[in-house]
CSV table of C-alpha atoms in Angstrom, one decimal:
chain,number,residue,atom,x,y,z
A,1,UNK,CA,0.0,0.0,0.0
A,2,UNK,CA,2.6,2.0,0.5
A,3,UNK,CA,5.3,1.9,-2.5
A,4,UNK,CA,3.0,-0.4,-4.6
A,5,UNK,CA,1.4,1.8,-7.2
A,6,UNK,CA,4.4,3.8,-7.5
A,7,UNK,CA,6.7,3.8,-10.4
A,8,UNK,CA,10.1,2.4,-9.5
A,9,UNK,CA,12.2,5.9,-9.7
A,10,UNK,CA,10.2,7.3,-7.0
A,11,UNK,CA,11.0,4.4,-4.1
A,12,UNK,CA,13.3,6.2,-2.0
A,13,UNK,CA,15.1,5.3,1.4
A,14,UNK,CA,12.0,7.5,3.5
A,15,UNK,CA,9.0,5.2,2.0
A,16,UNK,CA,11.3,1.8,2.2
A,17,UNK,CA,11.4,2.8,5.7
A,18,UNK,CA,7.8,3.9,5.9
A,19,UNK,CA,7.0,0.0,4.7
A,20,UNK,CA,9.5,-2.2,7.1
A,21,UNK,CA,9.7,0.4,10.6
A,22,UNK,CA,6.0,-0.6,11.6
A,23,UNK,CA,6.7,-4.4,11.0
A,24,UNK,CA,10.3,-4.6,11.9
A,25,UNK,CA,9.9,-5.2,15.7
A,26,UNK,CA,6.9,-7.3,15.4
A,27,UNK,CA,7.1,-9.8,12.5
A,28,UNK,CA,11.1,-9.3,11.8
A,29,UNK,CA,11.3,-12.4,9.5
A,30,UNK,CA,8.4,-11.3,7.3
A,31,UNK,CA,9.9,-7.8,7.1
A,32,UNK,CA,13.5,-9.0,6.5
A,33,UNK,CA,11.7,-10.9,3.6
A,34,UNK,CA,10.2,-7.8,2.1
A,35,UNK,CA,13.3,-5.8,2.6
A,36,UNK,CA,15.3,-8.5,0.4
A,37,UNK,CA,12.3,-8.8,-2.5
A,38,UNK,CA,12.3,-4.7,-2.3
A,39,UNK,CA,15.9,-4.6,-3.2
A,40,UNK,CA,16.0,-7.3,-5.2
A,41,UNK,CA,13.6,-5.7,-7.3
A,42,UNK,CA,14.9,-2.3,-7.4
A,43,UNK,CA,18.0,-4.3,-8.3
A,44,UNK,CA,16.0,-5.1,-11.6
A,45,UNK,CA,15.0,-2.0,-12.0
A,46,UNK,CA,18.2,-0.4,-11.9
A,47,UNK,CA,19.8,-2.6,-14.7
A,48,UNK,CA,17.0,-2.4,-16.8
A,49,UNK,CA,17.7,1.4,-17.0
A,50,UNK,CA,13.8,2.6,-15.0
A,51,UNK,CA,16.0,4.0,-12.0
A,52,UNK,CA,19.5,5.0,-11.0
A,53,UNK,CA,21.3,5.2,-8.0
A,54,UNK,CA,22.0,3.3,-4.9
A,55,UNK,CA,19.5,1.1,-3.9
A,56,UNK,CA,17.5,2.7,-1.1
A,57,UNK,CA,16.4,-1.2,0.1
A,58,UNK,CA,20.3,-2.5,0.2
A,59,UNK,CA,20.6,-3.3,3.9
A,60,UNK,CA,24.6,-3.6,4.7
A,61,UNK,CA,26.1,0.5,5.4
A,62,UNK,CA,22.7,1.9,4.7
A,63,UNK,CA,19.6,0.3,6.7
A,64,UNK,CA,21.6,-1.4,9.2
A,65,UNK,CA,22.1,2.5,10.5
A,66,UNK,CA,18.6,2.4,10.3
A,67,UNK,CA,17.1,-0.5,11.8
A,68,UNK,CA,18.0,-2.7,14.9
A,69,UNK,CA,19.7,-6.1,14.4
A,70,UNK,CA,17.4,-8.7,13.6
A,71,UNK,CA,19.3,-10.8,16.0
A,72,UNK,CA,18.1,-8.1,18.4
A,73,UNK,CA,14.7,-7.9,18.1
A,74,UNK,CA,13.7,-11.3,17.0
A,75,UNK,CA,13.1,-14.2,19.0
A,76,UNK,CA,13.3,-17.6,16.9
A,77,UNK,CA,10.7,-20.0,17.9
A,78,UNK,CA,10.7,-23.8,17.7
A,79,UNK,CA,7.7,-25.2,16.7
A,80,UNK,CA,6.7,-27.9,19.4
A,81,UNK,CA,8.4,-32.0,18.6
A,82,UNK,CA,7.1,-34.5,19.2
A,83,UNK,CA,10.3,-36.6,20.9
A,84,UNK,CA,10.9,-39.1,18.1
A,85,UNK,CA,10.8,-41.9,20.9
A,86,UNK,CA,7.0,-41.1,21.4
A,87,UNK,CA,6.3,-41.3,17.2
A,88,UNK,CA,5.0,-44.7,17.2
A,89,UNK,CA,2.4,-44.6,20.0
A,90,UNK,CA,1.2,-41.3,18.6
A,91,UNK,CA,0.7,-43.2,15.3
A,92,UNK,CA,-1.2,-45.9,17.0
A,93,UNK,CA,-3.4,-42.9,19.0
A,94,UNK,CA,-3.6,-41.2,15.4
A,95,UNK,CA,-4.9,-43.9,13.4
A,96,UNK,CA,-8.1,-44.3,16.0
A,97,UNK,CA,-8.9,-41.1,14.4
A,98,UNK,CA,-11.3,-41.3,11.5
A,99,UNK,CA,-11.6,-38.9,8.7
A,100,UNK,CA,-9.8,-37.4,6.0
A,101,UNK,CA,-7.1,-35.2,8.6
A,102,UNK,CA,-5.9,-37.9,10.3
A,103,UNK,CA,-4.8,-39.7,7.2
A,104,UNK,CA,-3.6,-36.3,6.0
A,105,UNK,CA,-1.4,-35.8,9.2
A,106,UNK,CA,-0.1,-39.4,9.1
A,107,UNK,CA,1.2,-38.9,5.3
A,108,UNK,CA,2.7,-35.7,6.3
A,109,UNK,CA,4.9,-37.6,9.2
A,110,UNK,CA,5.9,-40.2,6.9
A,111,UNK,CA,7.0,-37.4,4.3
A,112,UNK,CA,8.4,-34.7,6.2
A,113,UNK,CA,6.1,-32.5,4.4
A,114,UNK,CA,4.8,-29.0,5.2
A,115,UNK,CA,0.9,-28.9,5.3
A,116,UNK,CA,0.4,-26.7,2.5
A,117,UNK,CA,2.2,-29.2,0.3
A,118,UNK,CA,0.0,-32.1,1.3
A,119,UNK,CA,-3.4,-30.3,1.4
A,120,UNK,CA,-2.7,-29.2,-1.7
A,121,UNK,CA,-1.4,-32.1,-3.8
A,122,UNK,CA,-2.5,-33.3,-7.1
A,123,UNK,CA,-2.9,-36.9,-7.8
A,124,UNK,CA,-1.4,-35.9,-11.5
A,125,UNK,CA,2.3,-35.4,-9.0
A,126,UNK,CA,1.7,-38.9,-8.0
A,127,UNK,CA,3.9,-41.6,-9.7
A,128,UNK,CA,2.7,-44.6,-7.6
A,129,UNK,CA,4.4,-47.7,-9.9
A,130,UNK,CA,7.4,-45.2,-9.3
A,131,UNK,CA,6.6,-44.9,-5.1
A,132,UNK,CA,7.2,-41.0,-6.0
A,133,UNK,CA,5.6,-37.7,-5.5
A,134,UNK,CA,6.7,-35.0,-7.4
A,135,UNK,CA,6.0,-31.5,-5.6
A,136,UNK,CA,6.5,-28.7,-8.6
A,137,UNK,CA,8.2,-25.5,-8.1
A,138,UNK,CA,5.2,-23.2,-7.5
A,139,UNK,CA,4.5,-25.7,-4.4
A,140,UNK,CA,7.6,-25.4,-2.5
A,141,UNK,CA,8.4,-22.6,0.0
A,142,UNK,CA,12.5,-23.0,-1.5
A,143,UNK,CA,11.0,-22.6,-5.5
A,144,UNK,CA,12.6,-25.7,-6.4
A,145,UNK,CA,10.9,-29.1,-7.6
A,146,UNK,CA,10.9,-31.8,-4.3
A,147,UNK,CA,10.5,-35.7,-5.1
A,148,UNK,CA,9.5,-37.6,-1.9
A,149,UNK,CA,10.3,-41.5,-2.0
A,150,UNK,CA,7.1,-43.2,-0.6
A,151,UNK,CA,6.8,-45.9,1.9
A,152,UNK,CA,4.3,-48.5,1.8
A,153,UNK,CA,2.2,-46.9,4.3
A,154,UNK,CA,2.2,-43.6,2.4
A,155,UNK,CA,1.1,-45.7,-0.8
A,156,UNK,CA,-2.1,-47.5,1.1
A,157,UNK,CA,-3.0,-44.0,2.3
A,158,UNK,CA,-2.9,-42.7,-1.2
A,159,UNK,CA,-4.9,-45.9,-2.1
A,160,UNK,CA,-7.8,-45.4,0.4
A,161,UNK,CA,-8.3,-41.9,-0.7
A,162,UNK,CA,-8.1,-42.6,-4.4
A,163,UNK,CA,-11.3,-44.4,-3.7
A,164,UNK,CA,-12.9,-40.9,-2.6
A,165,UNK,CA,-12.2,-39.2,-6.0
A,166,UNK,CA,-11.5,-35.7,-6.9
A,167,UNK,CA,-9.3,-33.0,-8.0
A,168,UNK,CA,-7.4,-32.6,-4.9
A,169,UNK,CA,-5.9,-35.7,-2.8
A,170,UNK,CA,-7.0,-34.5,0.5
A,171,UNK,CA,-10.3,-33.5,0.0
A,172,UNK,CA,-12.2,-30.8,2.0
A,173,UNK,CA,-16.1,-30.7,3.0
A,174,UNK,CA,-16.5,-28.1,0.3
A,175,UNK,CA,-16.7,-29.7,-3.5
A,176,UNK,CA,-13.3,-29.2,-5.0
A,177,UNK,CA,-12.1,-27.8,-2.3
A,178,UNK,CA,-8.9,-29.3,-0.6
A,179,UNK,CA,-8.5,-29.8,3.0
A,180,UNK,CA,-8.7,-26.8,5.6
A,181,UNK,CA,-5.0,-25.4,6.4
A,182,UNK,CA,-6.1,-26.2,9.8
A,183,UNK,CA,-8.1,-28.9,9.8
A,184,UNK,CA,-4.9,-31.3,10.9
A,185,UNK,CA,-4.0,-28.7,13.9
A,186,UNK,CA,-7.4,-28.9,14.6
A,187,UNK,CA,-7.2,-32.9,15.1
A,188,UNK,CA,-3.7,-32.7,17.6
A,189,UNK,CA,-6.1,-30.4,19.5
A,190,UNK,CA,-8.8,-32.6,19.3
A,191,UNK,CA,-6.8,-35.6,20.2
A,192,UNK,CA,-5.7,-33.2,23.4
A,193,UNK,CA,-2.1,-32.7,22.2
A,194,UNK,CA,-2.2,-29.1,21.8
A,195,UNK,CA,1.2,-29.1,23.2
A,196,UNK,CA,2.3,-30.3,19.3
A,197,UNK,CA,2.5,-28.2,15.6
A,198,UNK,CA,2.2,-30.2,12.3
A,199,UNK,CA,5.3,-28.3,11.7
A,200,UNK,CA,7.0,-29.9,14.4
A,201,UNK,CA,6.8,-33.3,13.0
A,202,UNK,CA,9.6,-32.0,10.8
A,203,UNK,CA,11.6,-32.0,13.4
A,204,UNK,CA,11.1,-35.3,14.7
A,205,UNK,CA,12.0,-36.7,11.6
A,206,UNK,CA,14.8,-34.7,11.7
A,207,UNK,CA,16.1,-36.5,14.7
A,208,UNK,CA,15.2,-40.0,13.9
């Protein structure tokens, strides 16, 4: 709102500021992230000949005079692991659960997944001969195309749901529709382990 409908040659170091200062101390890694695409896009800009200069975004001997250290202001938090010793009774405490989340939160253990990759998968990413799924590009938080090996449970999970039909793999209560971002957060609470994160799961199978 700030620098959007402005052209390039006008973005100077007072509205860069203007954008990050009310964000900075609050939710540092999302304003470090806008920082970097603002400067990497005036970057652009600058060779493409629409601005000249230095770039008011650049961080090192010009808004690091500016703005505190995010060491300084941001806290990093872990989300909550389940201790990988635990995993297998969870599973067996999971798998009492009926419905389309708890299936969803099983595959995303046994792929290390994030939960936007697995609500939102395509059974045209699944090679199931092949025991692969292919995540593309515009899926994945780093940009880059992920292949996940499957195990055999993962493949008699994809087999019960193929039964359900659909566009989406993990389908929602709405018609094509995936699952509810929050639908498997929804289920740790349910199952009274609020003290967990889908996101943690990542870490367990980090340390296994």
């Amino acid at each position: 709102p700030v620098i959007g409908k402005l052209p390039v040659a006008k973005v100077n170091t007072a509205l860069v500021m203007k954008v990050l200062q009310p964000i900075w101390t609050t939710k540092t890694e999302t304003a470090s992230r806008v920082r970097g695409r603002i400067e990497s896009i005036l970057g652009w800009a600058a060779v493409s000949g629409y601005r000249t200069g230095e770039n008011p975004a650049r961080w090192r001997d010009h808004l690091d005079n500016l703005l505190p250290k995010r060491s300084k202001v941001a806290k990093v938090e872990h989300h909550p692991a389940l201790p990988y010793a635990e995993t297998g009774a969870f599973i067996k405490q999971l798998r009492t659960q009926a419905g389309v989340a708890s299936l969803a939160l099983e595959f995303t253990i046994l792929t290390a997944t994030r939960t936007g990759e697995v609500i939102g998968a395509g059974w045209e990413e699944f090679d199931l001969p092949g025991k692969t799924w292919t995540i593309p590009p515009e899926r994945m938080k780093a940009g880059r195309e992920h292949r996940v090996p499957l195990c055999d449970r993962a493949l008699a999970i994809l087999a019960e749901l193929e039964q359900l039909g659909g566009e989406y793999v993990f389908p929602g209560i709405k018609p094509k529709k995936p699952l509810s971002n929050m639908a498997m957060l929804t289920l740790l609470k349910r199952m009274e382990r609020g003290d967990l994160t889908v996101h943690g799961m990542r870490s367990t199978f980090r340390d296994w």
